[in-house]
Coordinates of C-alpha atoms and ligand atoms in Angstrom, one line a residue:
M224 CA 25.6 -2.9 28.3
R225 CA 26.9 0.0 26.3
L226 CA 25.1 2.5 24.1
R227 CA 26.4 5.7 22.4
F228 CA 24.4 8.8 23.1
D229 CA 24.1 12.1 21.4
N230 CA 21.5 14.2 23.3
A231 CA 20.8 16.8 20.6
F232 CA 17.5 17.9 22.1
L233 CA 19.3 19.1 25.3
R234 CA 22.4 20.4 23.5
E235 CA 20.7 22.4 20.8
L236 CA 17.6 23.8 22.5
P237 CA 17.2 26.0 25.5
G238 CA 16.4 24.3 28.8
D239 CA 14.7 25.1 32.1
P240 CA 17.3 26.5 34.6
A241 CA 15.5 24.8 37.4
T242 CA 15.9 21.1 38.0
G243 CA 13.9 18.4 39.7
P244 CA 10.2 17.4 39.6
G245 CA 8.6 20.5 41.3
L246 CA 5.5 21.6 39.4
R247 CA 6.0 24.8 37.4
Q248 CA 5.2 26.7 34.3
V249 CA 8.3 26.6 32.1
H250 CA 8.8 29.5 29.8
G251 CA 11.5 29.9 27.1
A252 CA 12.6 26.3 27.4
A253 CA 12.0 23.1 25.5
W254 CA 12.9 20.8 28.3
S255 CA 13.5 20.3 32.1
R256 CA 16.2 18.0 33.6
V257 CA 14.5 15.5 35.9
E258 CA 15.6 12.0 36.9
P259 CA 13.4 9.0 37.0
T260 CA 12.2 8.2 40.5
P261 CA 13.6 4.8 41.6
V262 CA 11.1 1.9 42.0
A263 CA 11.1 -0.8 44.7
A264 CA 11.8 -3.9 42.6
P265 CA 12.2 -3.6 38.9
R266 CA 11.6 -6.8 37.0
L267 CA 11.7 -7.3 33.3
V268 CA 8.3 -8.7 32.2
A269 CA 8.8 -8.6 28.4
H270 CA 11.0 -7.0 25.8
A271 CA 11.0 -6.7 22.0
A272 CA 14.1 -8.4 20.7
E273 CA 13.7 -6.6 17.4
V274 CA 14.0 -3.2 19.2
A275 CA 16.9 -4.4 21.4
G276 CA 18.7 -5.5 18.2
M277 CA 18.0 -2.2 16.5
L278 CA 19.7 -0.5 19.3
G279 CA 22.7 -2.9 19.2
L280 CA 21.9 -4.6 22.5
A281 CA 22.8 -8.2 22.8
A282 CA 20.7 -11.0 24.4
G283 CA 23.1 -11.0 27.4
D284 CA 22.5 -7.3 27.9
V285 CA 18.7 -7.8 28.1
E286 CA 19.1 -10.7 30.5
S287 CA 21.4 -8.9 33.0
P288 CA 19.8 -7.3 36.1
D289 CA 21.2 -3.9 34.9
F290 CA 18.6 -3.9 32.1
A291 CA 15.6 -4.0 34.4
A292 CA 17.3 -1.4 36.6
V293 CA 18.0 1.0 33.8
F294 CA 14.7 0.6 32.0
G295 CA 12.7 0.6 35.3
G296 CA 14.3 4.0 36.2
N297 CA 16.7 2.9 38.9
A298 CA 20.0 3.4 37.1
L299 CA 21.5 5.3 34.3
L300 CA 24.0 4.2 31.6
P301 CA 26.9 6.5 30.8
G302 CA 25.8 9.2 28.4
M303 CA 22.1 9.2 29.6
D304 CA 21.0 12.7 30.8
P305 CA 17.3 12.5 31.6
W306 CA 14.8 15.2 30.8
A307 CA 11.1 15.8 30.4
A308 CA 9.9 17.8 27.3
N309 CA 7.7 20.9 27.4
Y310 CA 4.7 21.1 25.2
G311 CA 1.1 22.2 25.1
G312 CA -1.9 21.0 23.2
H313 CA -5.5 21.2 22.2
Q314 CA -7.5 18.6 24.2
F315 CA -10.9 17.7 22.8
G316 CA -10.9 20.8 20.7
H317 CA -9.9 23.2 23.4
W318 CA -6.5 24.9 24.1
A319 CA -5.2 23.3 27.3
G320 CA -2.0 25.3 27.9
Q321 CA 1.2 23.7 29.1
L322 CA 1.0 19.9 29.3
G323 CA 4.5 18.5 28.8
D324 CA 5.9 15.0 29.7
G325 CA 4.0 14.4 32.9
R326 CA 5.0 10.8 33.3
A327 CA 7.5 10.3 30.4
I328 CA 11.2 10.9 31.0
S329 CA 13.6 10.7 28.1
L330 CA 16.9 9.0 29.0
G331 CA 18.9 10.0 25.9
E332 CA 19.2 9.8 22.2
A333 CA 21.0 6.6 21.3
L334 CA 22.9 6.4 18.1
A335 CA 22.9 2.9 16.5
A336 CA 25.8 1.5 14.5
D337 CA 23.9 2.4 11.3
G338 CA 23.7 6.0 12.4
A339 CA 20.0 5.9 13.2
R340 CA 18.9 7.9 16.2
H341 CA 16.7 6.3 18.8
E342 CA 15.4 8.4 21.7
L343 CA 14.8 6.2 24.7
Q344 CA 11.9 7.3 26.9
L345 CA 10.5 5.8 30.0
K346 CA 6.7 6.1 30.5
G347 CA 5.6 5.9 34.1
A348 CA 9.0 6.9 35.5
G349 CA 7.7 9.3 38.2
P350 CA 6.8 12.9 38.6
T351 CA 8.2 15.7 36.4
P352 CA 7.6 19.5 36.4
Y353 CA 4.7 18.7 34.0
S354 CA 2.9 16.1 36.1
R355 CA 0.2 18.6 37.2
S356 CA -2.0 16.9 39.7
A357 CA -1.0 13.3 38.8
D358 CA 1.7 10.9 40.1
G359 CA 3.9 10.3 37.0
R360 CA 3.3 6.6 37.2
A361 CA 1.5 4.0 34.9
V362 CA -0.4 0.8 35.7
M363 CA 0.6 -2.6 34.4
R364 CA -2.7 -3.0 32.4
S365 CA -2.1 0.1 30.3
S366 CA 1.6 -0.6 30.0
I367 CA 0.9 -4.1 28.6
R368 CA -1.5 -2.4 26.1
E369 CA 1.1 0.1 25.1
F370 CA 3.9 -2.5 24.8
I371 CA 1.9 -4.9 22.7
C372 CA 0.2 -2.4 20.5
S373 CA 3.3 -0.4 19.6
E374 CA 5.0 -3.6 18.4
A375 CA 1.9 -4.9 16.7
M376 CA 1.6 -1.6 14.8
H377 CA 5.2 -1.9 13.6
H378 CA 4.6 -5.4 12.3
L379 CA 1.4 -4.2 10.6
G380 CA 3.5 -1.6 8.7
V381 CA 1.9 1.3 10.6
P382 CA 4.4 4.1 11.6
T383 CA 4.7 4.1 15.3
T384 CA 6.8 4.6 18.4
R385 CA 8.4 1.3 19.4
A386 CA 8.5 -0.4 22.7
L387 CA 11.8 -1.9 24.0
S388 CA 10.7 -3.2 27.4
L389 CA 8.0 -3.7 29.9
V390 CA 9.3 -3.6 33.5
A391 CA 7.2 -4.3 36.6
T392 CA 8.0 -1.8 39.3
G393 CA 7.0 -3.9 42.3
E394 CA 5.0 -0.9 43.5
A395 CA 1.4 -0.2 43.6
V396 CA -0.3 2.7 41.7
V397 CA -3.7 3.9 42.9
R398 CA -6.2 4.5 40.1
D399 CA -9.9 5.2 39.9
M400 CA -10.4 3.1 36.7
F401 CA -13.9 4.3 36.0
Y402 CA -13.7 7.7 37.6
D403 CA -16.6 6.6 39.8
G404 CA -15.0 7.3 43.2
H405 CA -13.5 3.8 43.7
P406 CA -9.8 4.2 43.6
R407 CA -7.8 1.0 44.2
P408 CA -4.1 0.0 44.1
E409 CA -2.9 -1.7 41.0
P410 CA 0.6 -3.0 40.0
G411 CA 2.8 -0.4 38.4
A412 CA 5.0 -0.7 35.3
V413 CA 7.4 1.3 33.2
V414 CA 7.5 0.9 29.4
C415 CA 10.6 2.1 27.5
R416 CA 9.4 3.7 24.3
V417 CA 11.8 4.3 21.4
A418 CA 11.4 6.7 18.5
P419 CA 13.6 9.0 16.4
S420 CA 11.7 11.9 17.8
F421 CA 9.0 12.5 20.4
I422 CA 8.3 16.0 19.2
R423 CA 4.6 16.7 19.0
F424 CA 2.3 19.3 17.3
G425 CA 1.9 20.7 20.8
T426 CA 5.6 21.2 21.1
F427 CA 5.2 24.2 18.6
E428 CA 1.8 25.3 19.9
L429 CA 3.0 26.1 23.4
P430 CA 5.7 28.7 22.5
A431 CA 3.3 30.1 19.8
S432 CA 0.6 30.5 22.4
R433 CA 3.0 32.5 24.5
G434 CA 4.2 34.7 21.7
D435 CA 7.7 33.2 22.0
V436 CA 8.7 33.3 18.4
A437 CA 12.4 32.8 19.2
L438 CA 11.7 29.4 20.8
L439 CA 9.2 28.5 18.1
R440 CA 11.8 29.2 15.4
A441 CA 14.5 27.3 17.3
L442 CA 12.2 24.3 17.6
A443 CA 11.2 24.3 14.0
E444 CA 14.8 24.6 12.8
F445 CA 16.0 21.9 15.2
C446 CA 13.2 19.6 14.1
V447 CA 14.0 20.0 10.4
W448 CA 17.7 19.5 11.2
R449 CA 17.4 16.4 13.4
D450 CA 14.2 14.7 12.3
F451 CA 13.9 15.6 8.6
P452 CA 17.6 15.8 7.5
W453 CA 16.7 14.7 3.9
L454 CA 15.1 18.1 3.5
L455 CA 18.5 19.7 3.9
G456 CA 20.0 17.9 0.9
E457 CA 23.8 18.3 0.8
H458 CA 23.7 20.2 4.1
A459 CA 22.4 17.2 6.1
G460 CA 24.7 16.2 8.9
R461 CA 26.4 19.7 9.2
P462 CA 26.2 21.4 12.6
L463 CA 22.9 23.1 13.3
G464 CA 24.7 26.4 14.3
H465 CA 26.4 26.6 10.9
L466 CA 23.2 26.2 9.0
R467 CA 21.6 28.9 11.1
L468 CA 24.4 31.3 10.4
E469 CA 24.0 30.6 6.7
Q470 CA 20.3 31.3 7.0
L471 CA 19.4 28.1 5.5
F472 CA 16.1 27.8 7.3
D473 CA 14.1 30.0 4.9
E474 CA 10.4 30.0 4.2
T475 CA 10.8 27.6 1.3
L476 CA 12.5 25.0 3.5
L477 CA 10.0 25.4 6.4
A478 CA 7.1 25.1 3.9
A479 CA 8.5 21.9 2.5
W480 CA 8.8 20.6 6.1
F481 CA 5.2 21.5 7.0
R482 CA 4.0 19.9 3.7
E483 CA 5.9 16.7 4.6
V484 CA 4.4 16.7 8.1
C485 CA 0.9 16.9 6.5
E486 CA 1.6 14.1 4.0
R487 CA 3.0 11.8 6.7
T488 CA 0.0 12.5 8.9
A489 CA -2.3 11.6 6.0
R490 CA -0.4 8.3 5.3
L491 CA -0.6 7.5 9.1
V492 CA -4.3 8.0 9.2
G493 CA -4.6 6.0 6.0
H494 CA -3.0 3.1 7.8
W495 CA -5.2 3.5 10.9
M496 CA -8.3 3.4 8.7
R497 CA -7.0 0.3 6.8
V498 CA -6.2 -1.8 9.9
G499 CA -9.2 -0.6 12.0
F500 CA -7.2 1.2 14.7
V501 CA -9.0 3.9 16.8
H502 CA -6.5 6.1 18.7
G503 CA -9.0 7.4 21.1
V504 CA -7.3 10.6 22.2
L505 CA -6.2 12.5 19.1
N506 CA -5.4 15.7 21.0
T507 CA -2.6 17.8 19.4
D508 CA -0.2 16.8 22.1
N509 CA -0.6 13.2 21.0
M510 CA 0.2 13.9 17.3
S511 CA 3.8 13.1 16.4
I512 CA 5.6 15.5 14.1
L513 CA 7.1 12.4 12.3
G514 CA 3.6 11.0 11.6
L515 CA 4.1 8.1 14.1
T516 CA 1.3 6.6 16.2
I517 CA 2.1 7.9 19.7
D518 CA 0.7 7.7 23.2
Y519 CA -1.3 4.5 23.4
G520 CA -4.0 5.1 26.0
P521 CA -7.7 4.2 25.6
Y522 CA -7.1 3.1 22.0
G523 CA -9.2 0.3 20.4
W524 CA -9.6 -1.9 17.4
I525 CA -12.7 -2.2 15.3
D526 CA -14.4 -5.6 15.7
D527 CA -17.9 -5.1 14.2
Y528 CA -17.6 -2.4 11.6
D529 CA -18.8 0.9 13.0
P530 CA -17.4 4.2 12.0
D531 CA -19.0 5.9 15.0
W532 CA -17.3 3.7 17.6
T533 CA -14.9 5.1 20.1
P534 CA -13.2 3.1 22.8
N535 CA -12.7 6.1 25.0
T536 CA -15.4 6.5 27.8
T537 CA -14.2 10.1 28.3
D538 CA -15.3 10.9 24.8
V539 CA -18.5 8.9 24.7
Q540 CA -20.8 12.0 24.6
H541 CA -19.4 13.7 21.5
R542 CA -17.4 10.9 20.1
R543 CA -15.0 13.4 18.7
Y544 CA -12.3 10.7 18.3
R545 CA -14.6 8.1 16.7
F546 CA -13.1 5.8 14.1
G547 CA -14.6 7.4 11.1
W548 CA -13.7 10.9 12.1
Q549 CA -10.0 10.3 12.4
P550 CA -9.2 11.7 8.9
R551 CA -11.0 15.0 9.7
V552 CA -9.6 15.2 13.2
A553 CA -6.0 14.9 11.9
H554 CA -6.8 17.7 9.4
W555 CA -8.1 19.8 12.2
N556 CA -5.0 19.1 14.3
L557 CA -2.8 20.1 11.4
G558 CA -4.7 23.3 11.2
R559 CA -3.7 24.0 14.8
L560 CA -0.1 23.2 13.9
A561 CA -0.3 25.6 10.9
Q562 CA -1.7 28.3 13.1
A563 CA 1.2 27.8 15.6
L564 CA 3.8 28.0 12.8
S565 CA 2.3 31.0 11.1
P566 CA 4.6 33.5 12.8
L567 CA 7.4 31.9 10.7
F568 CA 5.7 32.7 7.4
A569 CA 5.0 36.0 5.7
D570 CA 1.6 34.8 4.6
A571 CA -0.6 31.7 4.9
A572 CA -0.2 30.3 1.4
P573 CA 2.5 27.8 2.1
L574 CA 0.6 26.5 5.2
Q575 CA -2.6 26.2 3.2
A576 CA -0.6 24.3 0.5
G577 CA 0.4 21.8 3.2
L578 CA -3.1 21.4 4.4
D579 CA -4.3 20.8 0.8
A580 CA -1.5 18.2 0.5
Y581 CA -3.0 16.5 3.5
A582 CA -6.4 16.3 1.8
A583 CA -4.9 15.0 -1.5
T584 CA -2.7 12.4 0.2
W585 CA -5.5 11.1 2.4
A586 CA -7.8 10.8 -0.7
E587 CA -5.0 8.9 -2.5
C588 CA -4.5 6.6 0.5
E589 CA -8.2 5.9 0.9
R590 CA -8.5 5.0 -2.8
D591 CA -5.3 2.9 -2.9
N592 CA -6.4 1.1 0.3
A593 CA -9.8 0.4 -1.1
C594 CA -8.4 -1.1 -4.3
A595 CA -5.7 -3.1 -2.5
R596 CA -8.2 -4.6 -0.1
L597 CA -10.6 -5.5 -2.9
G598 CA -7.7 -7.0 -4.9
L599 CA -8.1 -4.6 -7.8
Q600 CA -4.9 -3.6 -9.6
A601 CA -6.3 -0.4 -11.1
G602 CA -6.5 2.2 -8.3
D603 CA -9.5 4.2 -9.5
D604 CA -12.6 5.8 -8.1
D605 CA -14.8 2.8 -9.0
G606 CA -12.9 0.7 -6.4
L607 CA -13.5 3.4 -3.8
A608 CA -17.2 3.5 -4.6
L609 CA -17.4 -0.3 -4.3
M610 CA -15.6 -0.1 -1.0
R611 CA -18.0 2.6 0.4
E612 CA -21.0 0.4 -0.5
L613 CA -19.4 -2.6 1.2
Q614 CA -18.6 -0.6 4.3
A615 CA -22.2 0.5 4.6
L616 CA -23.4 -3.1 4.3
M617 CA -20.8 -4.2 6.8
H618 CA -22.1 -1.6 9.2
R619 CA -25.7 -2.6 8.8
A620 CA -25.1 -6.3 8.8
G621 CA -22.6 -6.3 11.7
A622 CA -19.5 -7.7 10.0
D623 CA -16.2 -8.1 11.8
M624 CA -13.9 -5.7 9.9
T625 CA -10.7 -7.8 10.1
N626 CA -12.3 -11.1 9.3
L627 CA -14.6 -9.9 6.5
F628 CA -11.8 -8.3 4.5
R629 CA -9.7 -11.4 5.0
A630 CA -12.5 -13.7 3.9
L631 CA -13.3 -11.6 0.9
S632 CA -10.3 -13.2 -0.9
D633 CA -12.2 -16.6 -0.7
V634 CA -15.1 -15.3 -2.8
D635 CA -15.4 -17.0 -6.2
V636 CA -15.2 -14.0 -8.5
E637 CA -15.5 -16.2 -11.6
A638 CA -19.1 -16.8 -10.7
D639 CA -21.8 -14.4 -11.9
A640 CA -23.6 -14.7 -8.6
P641 CA -20.9 -15.6 -6.0
S642 CA -22.0 -17.3 -2.8
L643 CA -22.0 -15.5 0.5
E644 CA -20.8 -18.7 2.2
P645 CA -17.1 -17.7 2.5
L646 CA -18.1 -14.5 4.4
R647 CA -20.7 -16.0 6.7
A648 CA -18.3 -16.6 9.7
A649 CA -17.3 -12.9 9.7
F650 CA -20.7 -11.8 10.9
Y651 CA -21.8 -11.3 14.6
A652 CA -25.5 -12.0 14.3
P653 CA -27.2 -14.3 11.8
E654 CA -30.4 -12.3 11.8
R655 CA -28.6 -9.1 10.9
L656 CA -26.8 -10.9 8.2
A657 CA -30.0 -12.4 6.9
A658 CA -31.6 -8.9 6.7
E659 CA -28.8 -7.7 4.4
A660 CA -28.1 -11.0 2.6
A661 CA -29.8 -10.0 -0.7
A662 CA -28.0 -6.6 -0.7
L663 CA -24.7 -8.3 0.0
E664 CA -25.2 -10.9 -2.8
A665 CA -26.0 -8.1 -5.2
W666 CA -22.8 -6.3 -4.1
L667 CA -20.8 -9.5 -4.5
A668 CA -22.1 -9.9 -8.1
R669 CA -21.0 -6.4 -9.0
Y670 CA -17.7 -6.9 -7.2
A671 CA -17.0 -10.2 -9.1
A672 CA -17.8 -8.5 -12.4
R673 CA -15.4 -5.7 -11.5
C674 CA -12.6 -8.3 -10.6
R675 CA -13.1 -10.1 -13.9
A676 CA -12.9 -6.8 -15.8
D677 CA -9.8 -5.9 -13.8
G678 CA -8.1 -9.1 -14.9
L679 CA -5.7 -9.8 -12.1
P680 CA -5.0 -13.5 -11.9
R681 CA -6.4 -15.2 -8.8
E682 CA -3.1 -15.7 -7.0
A683 CA -1.9 -12.2 -7.5
R684 CA -5.3 -10.8 -6.4
V685 CA -5.3 -12.9 -3.2
A686 CA -1.7 -11.9 -2.5
R687 CA -2.6 -8.2 -2.9
M688 CA -5.6 -8.6 -0.6
H689 CA -3.7 -10.4 2.1
A690 CA -0.9 -7.8 2.1
A691 CA -3.5 -5.1 2.7
S692 CA -5.8 -6.9 5.2
P693 CA -4.3 -8.4 8.3
R694 CA -5.4 -11.7 9.6
Y695 CA -4.4 -10.8 13.2
V696 CA -4.7 -7.5 15.0
P697 CA -4.4 -6.9 18.8
R698 CA -8.2 -6.9 19.4
N699 CA -9.2 -5.3 22.6
Y700 CA -10.3 -8.6 24.2
L701 CA -7.0 -10.3 23.3
A702 CA -5.0 -7.6 25.1
Q703 CA -7.4 -7.9 28.0
Q704 CA -6.9 -11.6 28.2
A705 CA -3.2 -11.2 28.4
I706 CA -3.7 -8.5 31.1
D707 CA -6.0 -10.8 33.1
R708 CA -3.6 -13.7 32.9
A709 CA -0.7 -11.4 34.0
A710 CA -2.7 -10.2 36.9
A711 CA -3.2 -13.8 37.9
G712 CA 0.5 -14.4 37.8
D713 CA 0.9 -15.8 34.3
E714 CA 2.7 -13.4 32.0
G715 CA 2.9 -16.0 29.1
G716 CA -0.1 -14.3 27.4
I717 CA 1.9 -11.2 26.7
H718 CA 4.6 -13.2 24.9
E719 CA 2.1 -15.3 23.0
L720 CA 0.2 -12.3 21.8
L721 CA 3.3 -10.4 20.8
D722 CA 4.5 -13.5 18.9
V723 CA 1.3 -13.9 16.9
L724 CA 1.4 -10.2 16.1
R725 CA 4.9 -10.5 14.7
D726 CA 3.3 -11.9 11.5
P727 CA -0.1 -10.2 11.2
Y728 CA -0.6 -10.9 7.5
G729 CA 0.4 -14.6 7.7
E730 CA -2.1 -17.4 8.1
Q731 CA -0.3 -19.0 11.0
P732 CA -2.0 -22.4 11.1
G733 CA -2.8 -23.4 14.7
R734 CA -3.2 -19.9 15.9
E735 CA -6.7 -19.3 14.5
A736 CA -8.0 -18.6 18.0
F737 CA -6.3 -15.2 17.9
A738 CA -8.4 -14.3 14.9
A739 CA -11.7 -15.3 16.5
L740 CA -14.6 -12.8 16.6
R741 CA -15.0 -10.8 19.7
P742 CA -16.7 -13.1 22.3
D743 CA -20.0 -11.8 23.8
W744 CA -18.4 -11.6 27.3
A745 CA -16.2 -8.8 25.9
L746 CA -19.1 -6.6 24.9
D747 CA -19.5 -4.9 28.2
R748 CA -16.3 -5.8 29.9
A749 CA -14.0 -2.9 30.9
G750 CA -10.8 -2.9 28.9
C751 CA -12.5 -4.6 25.9
S752 CA -15.2 -2.3 24.7
M753 CA -14.7 0.7 26.9
L754 CA -11.6 2.3 28.3
S755 CA -10.9 5.4 30.3
C756 CA -7.9 7.7 30.3
S757 CA -7.1 6.4 33.8
S758 CA -3.9 4.5 33.2
Ligands
AMP345 P1 -2.5 11.8 27.7 O1 -4.0 12.0 27.7 O2 -2.1 10.5 28.2 O3 -1.9 12.2 26.4 O4 -1.9 12.9 28.8 C1 -2.2 14.3 28.7 C2 -1.2 14.9 29.7 O5 -1.3 14.4 31.0 C3 0.3 14.8 29.3 O6 0.9 15.9 29.6 C4 0.7 13.6 30.2 O7 2.1 13.6 30.4 C5 -0.1 13.9 31.5 N1 -0.3 12.7 32.3 C6 -1.2 11.6 32.0 N2 -1.1 10.7 32.9 C7 -0.3 11.2 33.9 C8 0.2 10.7 35.1 N3 -0.2 9.5 35.7 N4 1.1 11.4 35.8 C9 1.5 12.6 35.4 N5 1.1 13.2 34.2 C10 0.2 12.4 33.5
MG346 MG1 -0.1 12.4 25.6

């Protein structure tokens, strides 16, 4: 097994002179060298063949015992040089100081044959200088959730970190799942995540909070150079040191960078709101500078449509990270990033322009998503208004978000008064549907008239709708079923679910069970409707 590494983060940014996992505050440095702590018996549970292929790994590489050893944290390939990154963050609205990779250890930046850069990062690989009071490990249940959801998001077309592998460690990890004083041992696991960059908003906030403008500037220039090379035009690919000497990183360039971060974040949130994903912990340390979904913890998927729902039990009081608030939370987080970057700008105007671009891009995404999901070709505000009315009805009547939008393409829009029948199976409670049936029928009549005026032929309309509204998403209860089966010794559920989620927009006859409404047993079952950060 061979990979080519170019560890630019280590080479180009200042590092911590101390090594090893001892807890410490790390000043003036972007990273600390630390090796994964070996585990008792690494065993490959699952891998994503697409990610292995992207890295240039062959099937034989994945099957060899070396693979589980490397991606379980017991061995290094030539060129790997492990580190933990230093960053801070705002957690639940409050500045939390230094956080850093407490249980993530990057192995290296692999360069694929096509030149693409893929940082390989183990999650759950043992303590680092940033582990604070925790153990640096991860449990199997949350590792299965991260593995499945990262890949599902990719196939849904949502920007995300990827998952190469899921390795069982053969060791127990003790967790108090409900924070109720009942810790118990659970099987441990390590996921290898893959992304072009794991830089977070909090990466910039930490040096800014310490008044370390030199490190802040170094990080910003590095990030533009490595992660946004297209902003450098003809200078892309030239050594970073040369570009610094030529003073290429002026305010105009940094402003363009911030603006792009804002626009990418808006598009990311647009996707989340389209597919019904609730991140659950949108702290600024969990916001990727590249606009990727990162850090899958107590995330959830909307079953019955409820903009106020959060899967995170830690957040149940204020529901800061509820589904419907994600657009405004992302904006708030960008505000924290803008504040952190402000020492690099003479005045606030370019940063404000970026934040305005966020609002404009999000508004555009929301409107385009609405029209695509309704099957309207004209992307106008009428479509958005219709969508808002439908969402209010879905909330009141208890409609399953995924299934309702999918079923909407079966409505006969040639009829003046279309029947509700095609939608009926997407509702959770007949009496709640009955209470709203007249309002829904009135909405359907207006919707049908709008479709006829829009003029898209039936097939094109349905294709547009199916491309925007998935049939299959990794519903919380589906992930939990795979977890329960794995705990009972049958890991087949992980592979089955991953395979269904490879084609989320396809009909996949025979696999309808994976699109079933959330069963009642899942309503108050841990892992299905409520999750804690204990992972
Ligand atoms: P999260 O809420 O998962 O984004 O984590 C917030 C911070 O806590 C990050 O710095 C994590 O690296 C750290 N952290 C979370 N879980 C653990 C753990 N089991 N061991 C060490 N650090 C952790
Ligand atoms: Mg995190």
